[in-house]
Short mmCIF file of C-alpha atoms in Angstrom, two decimals:
data_model
loop_
_atom_site.label_atom_id
_atom_site.label_comp_id
_atom_site.label_asym_id
_atom_site.label_seq_id
_atom_site.Cartn_x
_atom_site.Cartn_y
_atom_site.Cartn_z
CA MET V 1 25.26 -47.24 -30.39
CA ARG V 2 26.76 -50.56 -31.87
CA ARG V 3 23.33 -51.77 -32.28
CA ILE V 4 22.00 -48.67 -34.03
CA LEU V 5 25.02 -48.81 -36.41
CA GLY V 6 24.48 -52.57 -37.14
CA ASN V 7 20.88 -52.08 -37.93
CA LEU V 8 21.04 -48.76 -39.84
CA LEU V 9 24.42 -48.65 -41.35
CA SER V 10 25.64 -52.32 -42.15
CA CYS V 11 26.17 -51.50 -45.91
CA GLU V 12 29.18 -52.67 -47.77
CA CYS V 13 29.77 -50.90 -51.09
CA ALA V 14 30.48 -52.75 -54.36
CA CYS V 15 34.02 -52.43 -55.86
CA THR V 16 33.58 -49.72 -58.21
CA SER V 17 35.80 -48.83 -61.10
CA ASN V 18 35.98 -45.63 -63.04
CA LEU V 19 36.01 -46.45 -66.85
CA PHE V 20 34.86 -44.50 -69.79
CA VAL V 21 33.58 -44.39 -73.45
CA THR V 22 35.24 -43.40 -76.79
CA GLY V 23 31.82 -43.01 -78.32
CA ASP V 24 33.11 -44.76 -81.68
CA GLY V 25 30.20 -45.95 -83.59
CA ILE V 26 27.61 -44.89 -81.02
CA PRO V 27 24.88 -42.82 -82.40
CA PRO V 28 24.28 -39.30 -80.99
CA PRO V 29 21.65 -39.13 -78.20
CA ARG V 30 18.20 -38.81 -78.63
CA HIS V 31 15.99 -36.43 -76.48
CA VAL V 32 17.22 -37.08 -72.96
CA VAL V 33 14.75 -37.02 -70.36
CA PRO V 34 14.56 -37.63 -66.65
CA ALA V 35 13.76 -41.07 -65.72
CA ARG V 36 10.19 -41.56 -64.33
CA GLY V 37 8.43 -44.81 -63.75
CA ALA V 38 9.91 -48.25 -64.97
CA LEU V 39 12.93 -47.78 -67.14
CA SER V 40 12.85 -49.40 -70.74
CA ILE V 41 15.69 -50.62 -72.66
CA GLY V 42 16.81 -48.44 -75.53
CA ASN V 43 15.32 -45.27 -74.11
CA THR V 44 17.59 -42.29 -72.96
CA TYR V 45 17.57 -41.32 -69.33
CA SER V 46 19.42 -38.41 -67.48
CA VAL V 47 19.66 -39.14 -63.78
CA SER V 48 21.93 -36.82 -61.85
CA PHE V 49 23.39 -37.02 -58.32
CA VAL V 50 26.29 -36.12 -56.13
CA ASP V 51 28.47 -38.86 -54.60
CA LEU V 52 29.96 -38.84 -51.02
CA ASP V 53 33.01 -36.87 -52.26
CA GLY V 54 31.09 -34.10 -53.86
CA ASN V 55 31.47 -35.53 -57.35
CA LYS V 56 28.68 -34.63 -59.72
CA LEU V 57 27.57 -37.47 -61.67
CA SER V 58 24.83 -38.30 -64.12
CA THR V 59 23.89 -41.23 -66.29
CA ALA V 60 24.17 -39.09 -69.41
CA ASP V 61 27.50 -37.32 -69.02
CA GLY V 62 29.58 -39.30 -71.54
CA HIS V 63 30.53 -42.37 -69.59
CA VAL V 64 29.40 -45.90 -69.74
CA THR V 65 27.96 -46.26 -66.28
CA ILE V 66 27.32 -49.41 -64.46
CA LEU V 67 24.88 -48.24 -61.84
CA VAL V 68 23.92 -50.55 -58.73
CA LEU V 69 20.79 -49.68 -56.76
CA THR V 70 21.03 -51.33 -53.44
CA THR V 71 20.13 -51.45 -49.76
CA SER V 72 22.20 -52.42 -46.90
CA ALA V 73 20.54 -55.72 -46.87
CA ASP V 74 22.00 -56.55 -50.24
CA ARG V 75 25.42 -55.41 -49.76
CA GLU V 76 26.92 -58.74 -50.74
CA GLN V 77 25.17 -58.71 -54.08
CA ALA V 78 26.32 -55.17 -54.74
CA ARG V 79 29.92 -56.35 -53.94
CA THR V 80 29.66 -59.11 -56.28
CA VAL V 81 28.56 -56.96 -59.15
CA GLY V 82 31.85 -55.17 -58.59
CA ASP V 83 33.64 -58.32 -58.60
CA HIS V 84 32.00 -59.01 -62.07
CA VAL V 85 33.13 -55.89 -63.75
CA PRO V 86 35.48 -57.10 -66.65
CA ASP V 87 39.07 -56.50 -66.43
CA PHE V 88 39.15 -54.35 -69.51
CA CYS V 89 36.94 -51.79 -67.60
CA LEU V 90 39.41 -51.59 -64.69
CA GLY V 91 41.18 -48.00 -64.50
CA ASN V 92 39.81 -47.35 -67.92
CA PRO V 93 38.36 -43.69 -67.96
CA ALA V 94 35.69 -44.80 -70.41
CA TYR V 95 33.76 -46.67 -67.92
CA ARG V 96 32.70 -46.18 -64.24
CA MET V 97 30.44 -47.93 -61.64
CA ILE V 98 28.32 -46.15 -59.21
CA THR V 99 26.74 -47.69 -56.29
CA VAL V 100 23.57 -45.86 -54.89
CA ILE V 101 22.64 -46.99 -51.31
CA HIS V 102 18.94 -46.62 -51.05
CA PHE V 103 17.65 -46.24 -47.35
CA THR V 104 14.05 -47.20 -47.08
CA ARG V 105 13.59 -45.69 -43.58
CA ARG V 106 13.53 -42.14 -42.82
CA HIS V 107 16.47 -40.96 -40.75
CA MET V 108 17.03 -37.68 -38.75
CA ALA V 109 20.25 -35.69 -39.36
CA LEU V 110 22.09 -37.54 -36.65
CA GLY V 111 21.23 -40.92 -38.19
CA ARG V 112 22.40 -39.70 -41.63
CA ARG V 113 25.71 -38.50 -40.40
CA MET V 114 26.26 -41.66 -38.71
CA ALA V 115 25.29 -43.70 -41.94
CA THR V 116 27.57 -41.53 -44.01
CA ALA V 117 30.45 -42.05 -41.53
CA PHE V 118 30.03 -45.81 -41.63
CA ILE V 119 29.72 -46.02 -45.45
CA ARG V 120 32.98 -44.01 -45.83
CA HIS V 121 34.83 -46.65 -43.82
CA ARG V 122 33.37 -49.31 -45.80
CA VAL V 123 34.55 -47.41 -48.97
CA ARG V 124 37.99 -47.43 -47.65
CA GLU V 125 37.74 -51.08 -47.03
CA GLU V 126 36.43 -51.86 -50.49
CA ALA V 127 39.18 -49.47 -51.92
CA LYS V 128 41.89 -51.91 -50.65
CA ARG V 129 40.05 -54.91 -52.34
CA LEU V 130 39.79 -53.06 -55.56
CA GLN V 131 43.59 -51.81 -55.12
CA ALA V 132 44.69 -55.50 -54.98
CA ARG V 133 42.74 -56.21 -58.29
CA TYR V 134 44.45 -53.13 -60.02
CA ASP V 135 47.97 -54.35 -58.70
CA ALA V 136 47.36 -57.86 -60.06
CA GLN V 137 46.39 -56.25 -63.52
CA LYS V 138 49.47 -53.69 -63.30
CA ILE V 139 47.30 -50.64 -63.35
CA SER V 140 49.15 -47.82 -61.80
CA ARG V 141 46.22 -45.90 -60.26
CA ASP V 142 44.48 -45.16 -56.91
CA ALA V 143 41.58 -47.40 -56.87
CA LYS V 144 39.91 -45.14 -54.20
CA SER V 145 39.41 -42.41 -56.82
CA ASP V 146 37.43 -44.88 -59.02
CA ILE V 147 34.88 -45.46 -56.31
CA PHE V 148 31.72 -43.50 -56.57
CA VAL V 149 28.84 -44.03 -53.81
CA VAL V 150 25.83 -42.09 -53.48
CA THR V 151 23.44 -42.21 -50.49
CA ASP V 152 19.53 -41.96 -51.23
CA PHE V 153 17.88 -41.15 -47.85
CA ASP V 154 14.65 -39.91 -49.27
CA GLY V 155 14.13 -41.99 -52.18
CA THR V 156 14.56 -39.46 -54.80
CA ILE V 157 17.22 -41.28 -56.89
CA ALA V 158 15.27 -44.74 -56.49
CA SER V 159 12.14 -43.05 -57.83
CA GLN V 160 14.02 -41.64 -60.78
CA LEU V 161 15.35 -45.20 -61.49
CA GLY V 162 11.74 -46.65 -61.55
CA GLN V 163 11.32 -47.55 -57.97
CA PHE V 164 9.03 -46.40 -55.10
CA ALA V 165 10.67 -44.80 -52.25
CA GLU V 166 9.99 -47.59 -49.95
CA ALA V 167 10.80 -50.44 -52.41
CA THR V 168 13.95 -52.61 -51.52
CA ASP V 169 14.43 -53.90 -54.98
CA PHE V 170 18.05 -54.68 -55.98
CA SER V 171 18.74 -53.57 -59.53
CA VAL V 172 21.74 -53.16 -61.83
CA PHE V 173 21.67 -50.79 -64.82
CA VAL V 174 24.23 -50.15 -67.67
CA PHE V 175 23.68 -46.75 -69.29
CA GLY V 176 25.56 -45.63 -72.50
CA HIS V 177 27.51 -42.52 -72.71
CA SER V 178 24.53 -40.55 -73.76
CA GLY V 179 22.27 -42.07 -71.15
CA GLU V 180 20.68 -44.73 -73.25
CA LEU V 181 19.60 -47.72 -71.11
CA LEU V 182 21.63 -50.71 -72.55
CA ALA V 183 20.62 -53.28 -69.90
CA GLN V 184 19.10 -53.83 -66.59
CA TRP V 185 18.74 -56.64 -64.03
CA HIS V 186 17.02 -57.15 -60.82
CA THR V 187 19.67 -59.68 -59.65
CA VAL V 188 23.39 -59.91 -60.07
CA PRO V 189 24.36 -60.11 -63.61
CA SER V 190 27.15 -62.82 -64.36
CA ALA V 191 30.62 -61.58 -65.45
CA ASP V 192 29.85 -62.87 -69.02
CA GLN V 193 26.55 -60.89 -69.08
CA LEU V 194 28.27 -57.54 -68.03
CA ALA V 195 31.06 -58.20 -70.47
CA ALA V 196 28.63 -58.81 -73.35
CA VAL V 197 26.92 -55.31 -72.71
CA LEU V 198 30.22 -53.42 -71.98
CA LYS V 199 32.18 -54.42 -74.88
#
């Protein structure tokens, strides 16, 4: 059992912070379309999903969204992205970060339940790390409520973000409040790169 868990479920979720947009000076959204194929900077995309806690999320629901698409193999990179989120985003309802964990292998119902249980455990651990950062910034807020994690067992979300279901590429996207793609990377962006896009 431990070996199965180690092989299938060793994923650590990036620290995620819920942050949001005022919309000042941002033009109204153009036609919002579901993402298909490679995404292009400046285009507007609507990608919807439900996280582990049942929250309905979208890249075009009025938030500035940092979206990390990762696999269990890239868990440390995902965590580093969370660490690079600027302090001005922490606890700010204008922004949020969503971690999508993409499983490239098919899993039966039992495997999915095991994976989900393990991910929930990791989320609790990451919430402690994020809470320490909140406390240092004197943010009176439960960090756990600002962590959004989505599982992608069948590749549906990955395909909407421009990847094949079997692909293992690591990707980071920043979407504006109306779903406009502001930036994307296939490696971990620096703290300065993230801050420049999010300001």
